[in-house]
Amino acid sequence: MRWVESGDVRLAVFEEGDPADPTVVLVHGYPDTHRVWDEVARRLRDRFHVVRYDVRGAGASTAPRGRHRYRLDRLTVDLAAVLAAIGKPQVHLVGHDWGAIQGWAAVARPGIRERVASFTCFGGPGPGQFGHFLRHGRRREVAAQLARSWYIGAFQLPVLPELAWRTVLPGIFERTLRVAEGLEPRPGHPADTLRDDASHGVQLYRANSLTARGDPCVDVPVQLIECLRDPFVTPALLRAQARGVARLWRRTADAGHWAQRGAPDLIARMIGEFAEHIEGGEAARGLRTAKVTQGRKAFTGRLVVVTGAGSGIGRATARAFAAHGAEVVCADLDPAAARRAADDIAKDLGGTAHAARLDVADAVQMEEFAENVRSRYGVPDIVVNNAGTVVAGGFLDHSLEDWRKSIDVNLWGVIHGCRLFAAQMVERGEGGHIVNIASLGAFTPSRILPAYSVAKAGVKMLSDCLRAELAGHGIGVSAICPGFVSTSIARNATYVGAASRELSEEALRRRGYPPERVAAHILRAVHRNEAVVPINFEGKIGYALSRISPAAVRGMARLATFPGNPRIRR
């Protein structure tokens, strides 16, 4: 520790790592001290010179007298004093909560912004962007943010906030960390000085207006981390932070407000990746995906895995994602078909695609495939569990093997894909999306496709269950339910009893609904995070009827027959 004088206060500054390495300055928020960064600092100090300091009125730093001495201009002067003491031409600034708020003010201020090579922030808005959001944002979104920011108004009251912090609030704060964040108190956080720190820091809210007017102008590269479980900052407010930022990277973290404690590996990795990239290193995949640029394709930099990508809906979906900038892994039981799909993406679209042979029904193959994808290309951002097969015919004509084949591919294949890749996405902590291809048969019974319909109904319910579980991790799940689509699925199906291959192929051919239209719905579902997506006329009608009148849907199911099979016609 060393002391840095800044006008009317002495700041306690703490340093770790080799001063010859690039410097990262970590600025804490309210009501914390520099100790809130302990876990992140330990993960960064082998590669960076890590500097932390207690802001005025917190921890070991001294507290000034008077509300006006907590204004943002005083805080930025403190930061300038710390930067001067460090003596580096430039540093990488990281701010959380009020540390982020003062960071936004600092990087827009001449004399400081030239000293900042990059700025990473989470948990706190820029005053200019916040003010614009309150004045021009959608009323419902503004109301939602104001509801989350209720404490700002409470802290304007005289005496009572200080009294509360010296009596009941420290205990409430610790319980909040346990219940809302899942964090156990540890030495240094909450700090032993919490009562004094929080009482002094109330002046931050009284001395500063977070509704500044005017357009901010930030030339410094900014990495904005959205903590998906932050109870204090809404996604709408975070979207408003892009205003006035020339070079912006937006990333998501499966974490709460105190992400540096709840997800230190993830936060340290994001800070390190950004700083190293600004220093001249190659951008990690997460950074390439996160960069905000004008005219950028919707899925640029995303890694997409598509099973059954050799033909039909799978092939069309792989091409659609590639056309919108994604890198695609095309997996199929037919390795030649997978290779053709990948080669065509490179030749026709100039995209990046990889081919893999895969039997989705084989659990061991699926585990090896998932691990190979992660080791070679990284954790997928989007997984499309599309591979499927059809056994057509009456229930009494289905053999046990027919049932096993249908359930193994159509349901177990989806279960394997969800289980393996969802685990990777959760571990990575940056969100993602899983798309499961179900069918019109998921909600409309059929006397001629019993095994297929049972499996697809399972896929839809699996998707609903998984969506509920993964929502808290920022991972979306969509069940896509097409009606009849003009693909080769009828030609490749297995027919039992009186089922007719020729009639089925002709019916799909005459339907005239191309798989490319299904692919467009899939991309839209991922973009909008839609839960259930019925596609084409019969899919939408069937879905609506299944909700309005299940009896009518059951009655319609009896109309489908196979000519010449009296057992089915009865």
XYZ file of C-alpha atoms in Angstrom:
570
model
C 0.000 0.000 0.000
C 1.022 3.585 -0.581
C -0.657 6.931 -0.065
C -1.589 9.305 -2.864
C -2.545 12.875 -2.028
C -5.522 14.292 -3.940
C -6.596 17.720 -2.775
C -8.518 17.316 0.440
C -8.097 13.523 0.806
C -5.422 10.847 1.091
C -6.089 7.806 -1.040
C -4.929 4.323 -0.051
C -3.511 2.681 -3.208
C -2.702 -1.027 -3.471
C -0.543 -2.632 -6.158
C 0.168 -6.221 -7.240
C 2.053 -7.821 -10.115
C 4.999 -6.669 -12.181
C 4.950 -2.882 -12.846
C 6.520 -3.628 -16.229
C 3.317 -5.414 -17.323
C 0.296 -3.520 -18.693
C -1.541 -1.827 -15.844
C -5.157 -2.531 -14.927
C -6.823 -0.107 -12.508
C -9.846 -1.562 -10.657
C -12.276 0.972 -9.167
C -14.883 -0.236 -6.682
C -18.462 0.892 -6.128
C -20.751 1.628 -3.192
C -20.636 0.564 -0.356
C -17.482 -1.451 -1.103
C -13.731 -0.967 -0.783
C -10.860 -2.167 -2.970
C -11.219 -5.579 -1.264
C -14.281 -6.404 -3.377
C -11.781 -7.041 -6.211
C -9.657 -9.593 -4.293
C -10.660 -12.625 -6.371
C -10.279 -10.842 -9.709
C -6.948 -9.268 -8.722
C -5.497 -12.682 -7.863
C -6.428 -13.930 -11.333
C -4.939 -10.933 -13.151
C -1.701 -10.226 -11.291
C 0.369 -12.853 -13.132
C -0.222 -11.034 -16.441
C -0.916 -7.451 -15.390
C 0.205 -4.785 -12.991
C -2.976 -4.540 -10.905
C -3.769 -1.282 -9.084
C -6.692 -0.778 -6.708
C -7.541 2.098 -4.414
C -10.157 2.986 -1.840
C -12.169 5.924 -3.146
C -12.630 8.970 -0.954
C -14.645 8.185 2.141
C -14.150 4.406 1.853
C -11.819 1.893 3.473
C -8.409 3.260 4.435
C -8.797 6.481 2.429
C -9.797 9.618 4.284
C -13.265 11.145 4.140
C -13.770 14.782 3.179
C -16.261 17.052 4.903
C -19.180 18.408 2.946
C -21.530 16.989 0.351
C -20.011 18.903 -2.567
C -16.672 17.146 -2.077
C -18.213 13.876 -3.318
C -19.063 15.294 -6.722
C -17.966 13.439 -9.836
C -15.407 16.087 -10.721
C -13.676 15.437 -7.379
C -13.740 11.685 -8.028
C -12.165 12.137 -11.445
C -9.449 14.319 -9.903
C -8.761 11.442 -7.493
C -8.435 9.040 -10.403
C -6.091 11.454 -12.183
C -3.929 11.585 -9.051
C -3.718 7.800 -8.928
C -2.808 7.648 -12.624
C -0.104 10.242 -12.086
C 1.326 8.239 -9.198
C 1.383 5.082 -11.334
C 3.385 6.934 -13.950
C 2.306 4.845 -16.954
C 1.408 6.586 -20.242
C -1.813 4.562 -20.373
C -3.769 2.113 -18.217
C -6.755 -0.165 -18.634
C -9.569 1.144 -16.435
C -12.220 -1.134 -14.922
C -15.187 0.192 -12.963
C -18.042 -1.421 -11.052
C -21.169 0.321 -9.747
C -20.061 3.838 -8.687
C -16.619 2.946 -9.978
C -18.233 2.518 -13.396
C -20.175 5.783 -13.055
C -17.026 7.768 -12.285
C -15.206 5.828 -15.009
C -17.751 7.006 -17.592
C -17.243 10.582 -16.410
C -13.444 10.214 -16.488
C -13.118 8.769 -20.021
C -15.108 11.720 -21.388
C -12.862 14.262 -19.651
C -9.832 15.765 -21.437
C -6.617 15.091 -19.590
C -7.792 11.708 -18.317
C -9.159 9.997 -21.408
C -5.740 10.223 -23.061
C -4.362 8.139 -20.175
C -6.971 5.373 -20.550
C -6.227 2.684 -23.149
C -9.526 0.879 -22.504
C -12.505 1.006 -20.168
C -14.401 -2.041 -18.902
C -17.558 -1.392 -16.893
C -20.445 -3.249 -15.301
C -23.132 -2.452 -12.788
C -23.136 1.330 -13.310
C -24.367 3.668 -16.085
C -22.815 6.742 -17.609
C -24.542 9.905 -16.285
C -25.127 11.290 -19.776
C -26.575 8.049 -21.094
C -28.700 7.619 -17.970
C -30.126 11.113 -18.327
C -30.961 10.564 -22.004
C -32.578 7.223 -21.169
C -34.800 8.756 -18.497
C -35.928 11.545 -20.829
C -36.315 9.599 -24.067
C -36.636 5.925 -23.158
C -39.858 3.971 -23.415
C -42.097 4.735 -20.474
C -42.400 1.126 -19.352
C -38.628 0.609 -19.507
C -37.946 3.846 -17.649
C -40.492 2.888 -14.986
C -38.862 -0.520 -14.588
C -35.455 1.079 -14.083
C -36.774 3.651 -11.624
C -38.366 0.843 -9.618
C -34.971 -0.839 -9.399
C -33.315 2.464 -8.461
C -35.664 3.259 -5.562
C -32.741 3.563 -3.140
C -31.479 6.686 -4.964
C -34.544 8.559 -3.741
C -34.270 7.060 -0.272
C -30.684 8.253 0.055
C -31.792 11.846 -0.506
C -33.491 11.843 2.882
C -31.583 13.640 5.647
C -30.051 11.669 8.547
C -32.143 8.502 8.101
C -29.851 6.711 5.599
C -26.813 7.276 7.836
C -28.777 6.078 10.870
C -29.931 2.977 8.990
C -26.373 2.128 7.898
C -25.141 2.384 11.455
C -27.894 0.089 12.773
C -29.886 -2.363 10.645
C -28.617 -2.019 7.062
C -25.272 -3.845 7.469
C -27.136 -7.013 8.442
C -29.599 -6.555 5.595
C -26.694 -6.031 3.210
C -25.083 -9.310 4.255
C -28.383 -11.196 3.887
C -28.847 -9.647 0.438
C -25.451 -10.925 -0.619
C -26.356 -14.407 0.603
C -29.897 -14.646 -0.750
C -29.843 -12.571 -3.943
C -26.229 -13.140 -5.011
C -25.385 -16.463 -3.377
C -22.273 -14.903 -1.819
C -21.006 -15.654 1.656
C -19.298 -12.779 3.473
C -15.506 -13.201 3.610
C -12.694 -11.141 5.128
C -12.647 -7.819 3.312
C -16.172 -7.990 1.901
C -18.251 -6.617 3.416
C -15.440 -4.509 4.847
C -14.973 -3.982 8.565
C -15.440 -0.292 7.812
C -18.834 -0.834 6.156
C -20.815 1.360 8.578
C -18.528 4.346 8.051
C -18.039 3.699 4.326
C -21.766 3.468 3.608
C -22.580 6.515 5.728
C -19.963 8.606 3.946
C -20.871 7.252 0.523
C -24.493 8.327 0.787
C -23.152 11.740 -0.186
C -22.356 10.343 -3.658
C -26.092 10.173 -4.334
C -26.793 13.577 -2.820
C -23.950 15.451 -4.504
C -24.391 14.141 -8.042
C -27.121 14.235 -10.623
C -27.224 11.105 -12.746
C -29.447 12.809 -15.305
C -26.835 14.909 -17.095
C -27.855 16.552 -20.356
C -25.837 16.662 -23.533
C -24.476 13.934 -25.763
C -21.520 12.043 -24.274
C -18.495 11.585 -26.509
C -16.324 8.607 -25.605
C -13.408 7.781 -27.905
C -11.853 5.240 -25.547
C -12.534 1.561 -26.401
C -15.312 0.448 -24.041
C -16.215 -3.078 -22.961
C -19.714 -3.064 -21.464
C -20.536 -6.201 -19.473
C -24.214 -6.937 -18.899
C -24.650 -8.980 -15.729
C -27.751 -11.002 -16.452
C -28.879 -11.265 -12.821
C -28.158 -7.685 -11.759
C -31.197 -6.506 -9.746
C -30.240 -2.833 -10.022
C -29.663 -2.281 -13.750
C -32.149 -3.182 -16.492
C -31.132 -4.414 -19.961
C -32.850 -1.361 -21.451
C -30.572 1.007 -19.520
C -27.550 -1.001 -20.597
C -28.598 -0.727 -24.234
C -28.678 3.050 -23.782
C -24.996 3.035 -22.772
C -23.980 2.675 -26.417
C -24.938 6.294 -27.025
C -21.906 8.411 -27.830
C -19.416 5.517 -27.681
C -17.283 5.262 -30.807
C -15.757 1.833 -30.116
C -17.944 -0.512 -28.113
C -17.895 -4.189 -27.188
C -21.011 -5.586 -25.448
C -20.722 -8.825 -23.520
C -23.001 -10.765 -21.195
C -22.085 -12.459 -17.934
C -24.107 -15.044 -16.052
C -23.709 -13.184 -12.774
C -25.379 -10.836 -10.331
C -24.491 -7.273 -9.391
C -21.287 -8.230 -7.553
C -20.032 -10.245 -10.505
C -16.376 -9.823 -9.509
C -17.158 -11.971 -6.487
C -19.808 -14.288 -7.922
C -18.024 -15.024 -11.212
C -14.385 -13.950 -10.754
C -13.004 -16.344 -13.397
C -15.371 -14.958 -16.011
C -14.865 -11.283 -15.122
C -11.088 -11.658 -14.945
C -11.081 -13.424 -18.308
C -13.150 -10.686 -19.922
C -10.953 -7.932 -18.478
C -7.808 -9.744 -19.577
C -9.053 -10.545 -23.076
C -10.073 -6.946 -23.689
C -6.874 -5.431 -22.325
C -4.690 -7.865 -24.269
C -6.608 -7.173 -27.469
C -6.238 -3.408 -27.042
C -2.532 -4.001 -26.403
C -2.325 -5.588 -29.868
C -3.247 -9.220 -29.253
C -5.672 -11.243 -31.348
C -9.303 -10.868 -30.284
C -10.820 -13.882 -28.572
C -14.007 -15.272 -30.125
C -16.117 -13.655 -27.426
C -14.675 -10.255 -28.265
C -15.122 -10.715 -32.004
C -18.764 -11.527 -31.401
C -19.243 -8.647 -28.962
C -17.900 -5.809 -31.093
C -20.614 -3.343 -32.114
C -20.123 -1.996 -35.634
C -22.412 -0.316 -38.111
C -23.679 -2.664 -40.801
C -22.495 -5.708 -38.870
C -24.264 -8.948 -39.765
C -26.587 -10.293 -37.099
C -24.554 -13.395 -36.212
C -21.029 -12.277 -37.051
C -18.469 -14.210 -35.040
C -21.020 -16.593 -33.530
C -20.261 -20.319 -33.502
C -23.296 -22.364 -34.557
C -23.641 -26.159 -34.409
C -26.313 -27.738 -36.625
C -27.089 -31.477 -36.527
C -28.655 -33.101 -39.570
C -27.022 -30.336 -41.621
C -26.504 -32.476 -44.725
C -29.937 -31.810 -46.196
C -33.345 -30.250 -45.700
C -34.002 -27.900 -42.819
C -30.576 -28.516 -41.307
C -28.699 -27.583 -44.477
C -30.861 -24.494 -45.066
C -30.355 -23.411 -41.455
C -26.579 -23.830 -41.623
C -26.469 -21.729 -44.789
C -28.733 -19.050 -43.306
C -26.550 -18.625 -40.219
C -23.427 -18.548 -42.373
C -24.977 -15.910 -44.652
C -25.463 -13.751 -41.559
C -21.847 -14.031 -40.472
C -21.733 -17.153 -38.294
C -19.101 -19.868 -38.271
C -20.961 -23.163 -38.638
C -20.268 -26.774 -37.695
C -22.273 -29.003 -40.067
C -22.878 -32.420 -38.488
C -24.680 -35.283 -40.208
C -24.901 -39.066 -40.172
C -23.823 -38.942 -43.828
C -20.261 -37.538 -43.786
C -20.314 -36.798 -47.537
C -23.492 -34.732 -47.143
C -21.971 -32.838 -44.205
C -18.854 -32.104 -46.255
C -20.910 -30.889 -49.226
C -22.899 -28.566 -46.971
C -19.717 -27.108 -45.450
C -17.976 -26.768 -48.822
C -20.993 -25.053 -50.363
C -21.058 -22.511 -47.536
C -17.429 -21.648 -48.247
C -17.892 -21.595 -52.031
C -21.287 -19.919 -52.343
C -21.271 -17.610 -49.329
C -17.605 -17.110 -48.544
C -18.323 -18.302 -45.019
C -16.505 -20.540 -42.570
C -17.919 -24.025 -42.015
C -16.672 -27.358 -40.705
C -18.004 -30.851 -41.364
C -18.408 -33.746 -38.935
C -19.946 -37.194 -39.059
C -22.386 -37.686 -36.185
C -24.973 -40.206 -35.065
C -27.031 -38.195 -32.572
C -28.557 -41.394 -31.173
C -25.135 -42.591 -29.989
C -24.431 -41.063 -26.574
C -20.684 -41.780 -26.750
C -20.399 -40.175 -30.197
C -22.309 -37.143 -28.998
C -19.999 -36.702 -26.008
C -16.913 -36.977 -28.226
C -18.441 -34.574 -30.753
C -19.284 -31.959 -28.103
C -15.783 -32.133 -26.654
C -14.195 -31.918 -30.105
C -16.238 -28.818 -30.933
C -15.148 -27.131 -27.717
C -11.457 -28.029 -28.110
C -11.233 -27.113 -31.815
C -13.580 -24.159 -32.214
C -14.775 -23.117 -28.762
C -18.083 -23.275 -26.909
C -20.979 -22.831 -29.363
C -23.122 -19.734 -29.101
C -26.065 -21.458 -30.811
C -26.911 -25.155 -31.150
C -29.619 -26.397 -33.525
C -30.745 -29.932 -32.660
C -32.295 -30.739 -36.018
C -31.374 -34.339 -36.922
C -34.467 -36.500 -37.241
C -36.011 -39.550 -38.833
C -39.541 -40.688 -39.644
C -41.257 -44.040 -39.278
C -44.652 -43.814 -41.016
C -47.471 -46.264 -40.442
C -50.033 -47.345 -37.899
C -49.231 -48.049 -34.278
C -49.920 -51.769 -34.621
C -47.537 -51.960 -37.557
C -44.657 -50.361 -35.638
C -42.129 -52.865 -34.372
C -40.192 -52.374 -31.159
C -37.170 -51.490 -33.283
C -39.215 -48.834 -35.111
C -40.043 -47.211 -31.784
C -36.458 -47.386 -30.584
C -35.157 -45.820 -33.786
C -37.634 -42.958 -33.673
C -37.174 -42.204 -29.974
C -33.369 -42.579 -30.112
C -32.911 -40.110 -32.972
C -35.823 -37.695 -32.548
C -35.845 -37.416 -28.753
C -32.638 -38.834 -27.316
C -30.607 -37.042 -29.984
C -32.084 -33.734 -28.810
C -31.571 -34.667 -25.153
C -27.898 -35.426 -25.819
C -27.393 -32.134 -27.664
C -29.136 -30.102 -24.974
C -27.384 -31.814 -22.084
C -23.859 -31.557 -23.444
C -23.897 -28.128 -25.033
C -26.039 -26.472 -22.354
C -23.471 -27.579 -19.787
C -20.722 -25.922 -21.853
C -22.717 -22.703 -22.184
C -23.460 -22.538 -18.460
C -19.807 -23.156 -17.600
C -18.676 -20.422 -20.011
C -21.139 -18.002 -18.421
C -21.823 -15.819 -21.470
C -25.294 -17.002 -22.463
C -26.275 -18.734 -25.690
C -29.239 -20.276 -27.455
C -30.509 -23.801 -28.083
C -32.914 -24.526 -30.930
C -34.810 -27.821 -30.921
C -36.645 -28.824 -34.081
C -39.984 -30.306 -33.069
C -42.962 -30.548 -35.421
C -46.633 -29.943 -36.014
C -46.857 -33.474 -34.576
C -45.718 -32.142 -31.195
C -49.223 -30.833 -30.467
C -51.474 -32.590 -33.030
C -51.998 -36.361 -32.632
C -51.594 -38.564 -35.691
C -52.714 -42.140 -36.277
C -50.133 -42.504 -39.071
C -47.062 -41.077 -37.255
C -47.389 -42.302 -33.650
C -43.695 -42.791 -32.797
C -42.630 -39.609 -34.558
C -45.354 -37.543 -32.875
C -44.594 -38.946 -29.427
C -40.899 -38.093 -29.830
C -41.609 -34.579 -31.116
C -44.068 -33.924 -28.283
C -41.237 -34.876 -25.944
C -38.941 -32.423 -27.721
C -41.392 -29.577 -27.189
C -41.866 -30.359 -23.501
C -38.113 -30.779 -23.053
C -37.644 -27.344 -24.607
C -40.188 -25.773 -22.261
C -38.542 -27.349 -19.204
C -35.050 -26.410 -20.325
C -36.089 -22.857 -21.155
C -37.309 -22.384 -17.579
C -34.083 -23.765 -16.121
C -31.608 -21.954 -18.359
C -33.296 -18.538 -18.446
C -31.371 -17.478 -15.349
C -28.119 -18.224 -17.163
C -28.984 -16.036 -20.154
C -29.499 -19.083 -22.398
C -32.587 -19.097 -24.603
C -34.370 -22.236 -25.783
C -36.726 -22.360 -28.773
C -38.927 -25.198 -29.995
C -39.494 -24.932 -33.757
C -42.670 -26.659 -34.941
C -42.976 -26.792 -38.746
C -45.900 -28.263 -40.601
C -45.243 -30.025 -43.904
C -41.989 -28.919 -45.514
C -40.713 -29.860 -48.962
C -37.590 -31.809 -47.998
C -36.236 -35.307 -48.577
C -37.536 -36.549 -45.227
C -40.324 -38.567 -46.891
C -37.858 -40.210 -49.273
C -35.599 -41.216 -46.382
C -38.403 -42.362 -44.077
C -39.207 -45.913 -43.040
C -42.687 -47.106 -44.050
C -44.566 -49.887 -42.296
C -47.958 -51.448 -42.913
C -49.992 -49.685 -45.586
C -47.974 -46.454 -45.511
C -47.031 -45.279 -48.999
C -43.641 -43.769 -49.821
C -44.822 -42.494 -53.213
C -47.880 -40.715 -51.839
C -45.877 -39.140 -49.024
C -43.124 -37.874 -51.331
C -45.670 -36.476 -53.747
C -47.603 -34.743 -50.962
C -44.498 -32.960 -49.641
C -43.394 -32.027 -53.146
C -46.770 -30.503 -53.954
C -46.866 -28.669 -50.588
C -44.174 -26.360 -51.969
C -42.907 -24.996 -48.647
C -39.099 -24.796 -48.908
C -36.782 -25.430 -45.935
C -35.207 -22.004 -46.440
C -38.370 -20.425 -45.066
C -38.093 -22.573 -41.949
C -34.477 -21.457 -41.578
C -35.584 -17.811 -41.652
C -37.994 -18.526 -38.789
C -35.197 -20.203 -36.830
C -32.910 -17.180 -37.113
C -35.769 -14.905 -36.073
C -36.543 -17.143 -33.089
C -32.939 -16.910 -31.892
C -32.837 -13.144 -32.400
C -36.100 -12.638 -30.493
C -35.644 -15.517 -28.033
C -39.029 -17.001 -28.927
C -40.226 -20.050 -26.997
C -42.505 -21.957 -29.396
C -42.543 -21.204 -33.115
C -45.249 -22.905 -35.222
C -44.378 -22.562 -38.907
C -46.514 -22.385 -42.063
C -50.287 -22.551 -42.354
C -50.926 -26.047 -41.022
C -48.413 -25.548 -38.213
C -50.052 -22.347 -37.004
C -53.608 -23.682 -37.370
C -52.689 -26.907 -35.594
C -51.045 -25.027 -32.743
C -53.987 -22.665 -32.348
C -56.542 -25.510 -32.408
C -54.547 -27.550 -29.903
C -54.930 -24.669 -27.459
C -58.489 -23.655 -28.313
C -60.135 -27.028 -28.891
C -58.101 -30.165 -28.192
C -61.185 -32.252 -28.975
C -61.263 -30.858 -32.523
C -57.613 -31.780 -33.003
C -58.290 -35.317 -31.806
C -61.212 -35.548 -34.187
C -59.086 -34.414 -37.123
C -56.487 -37.055 -36.279
C -59.036 -39.799 -37.035
C -59.439 -38.590 -40.626
C -55.942 -39.677 -41.709
C -56.017 -43.197 -43.160
C -53.964 -45.530 -45.306
C -55.931 -46.916 -48.260
C -56.317 -50.658 -48.214
C -55.691 -51.102 -44.518
C -59.001 -51.881 -42.762
C -57.321 -52.138 -39.386
C -56.274 -48.475 -39.627
C -59.559 -47.259 -41.134
C -61.754 -48.526 -38.312
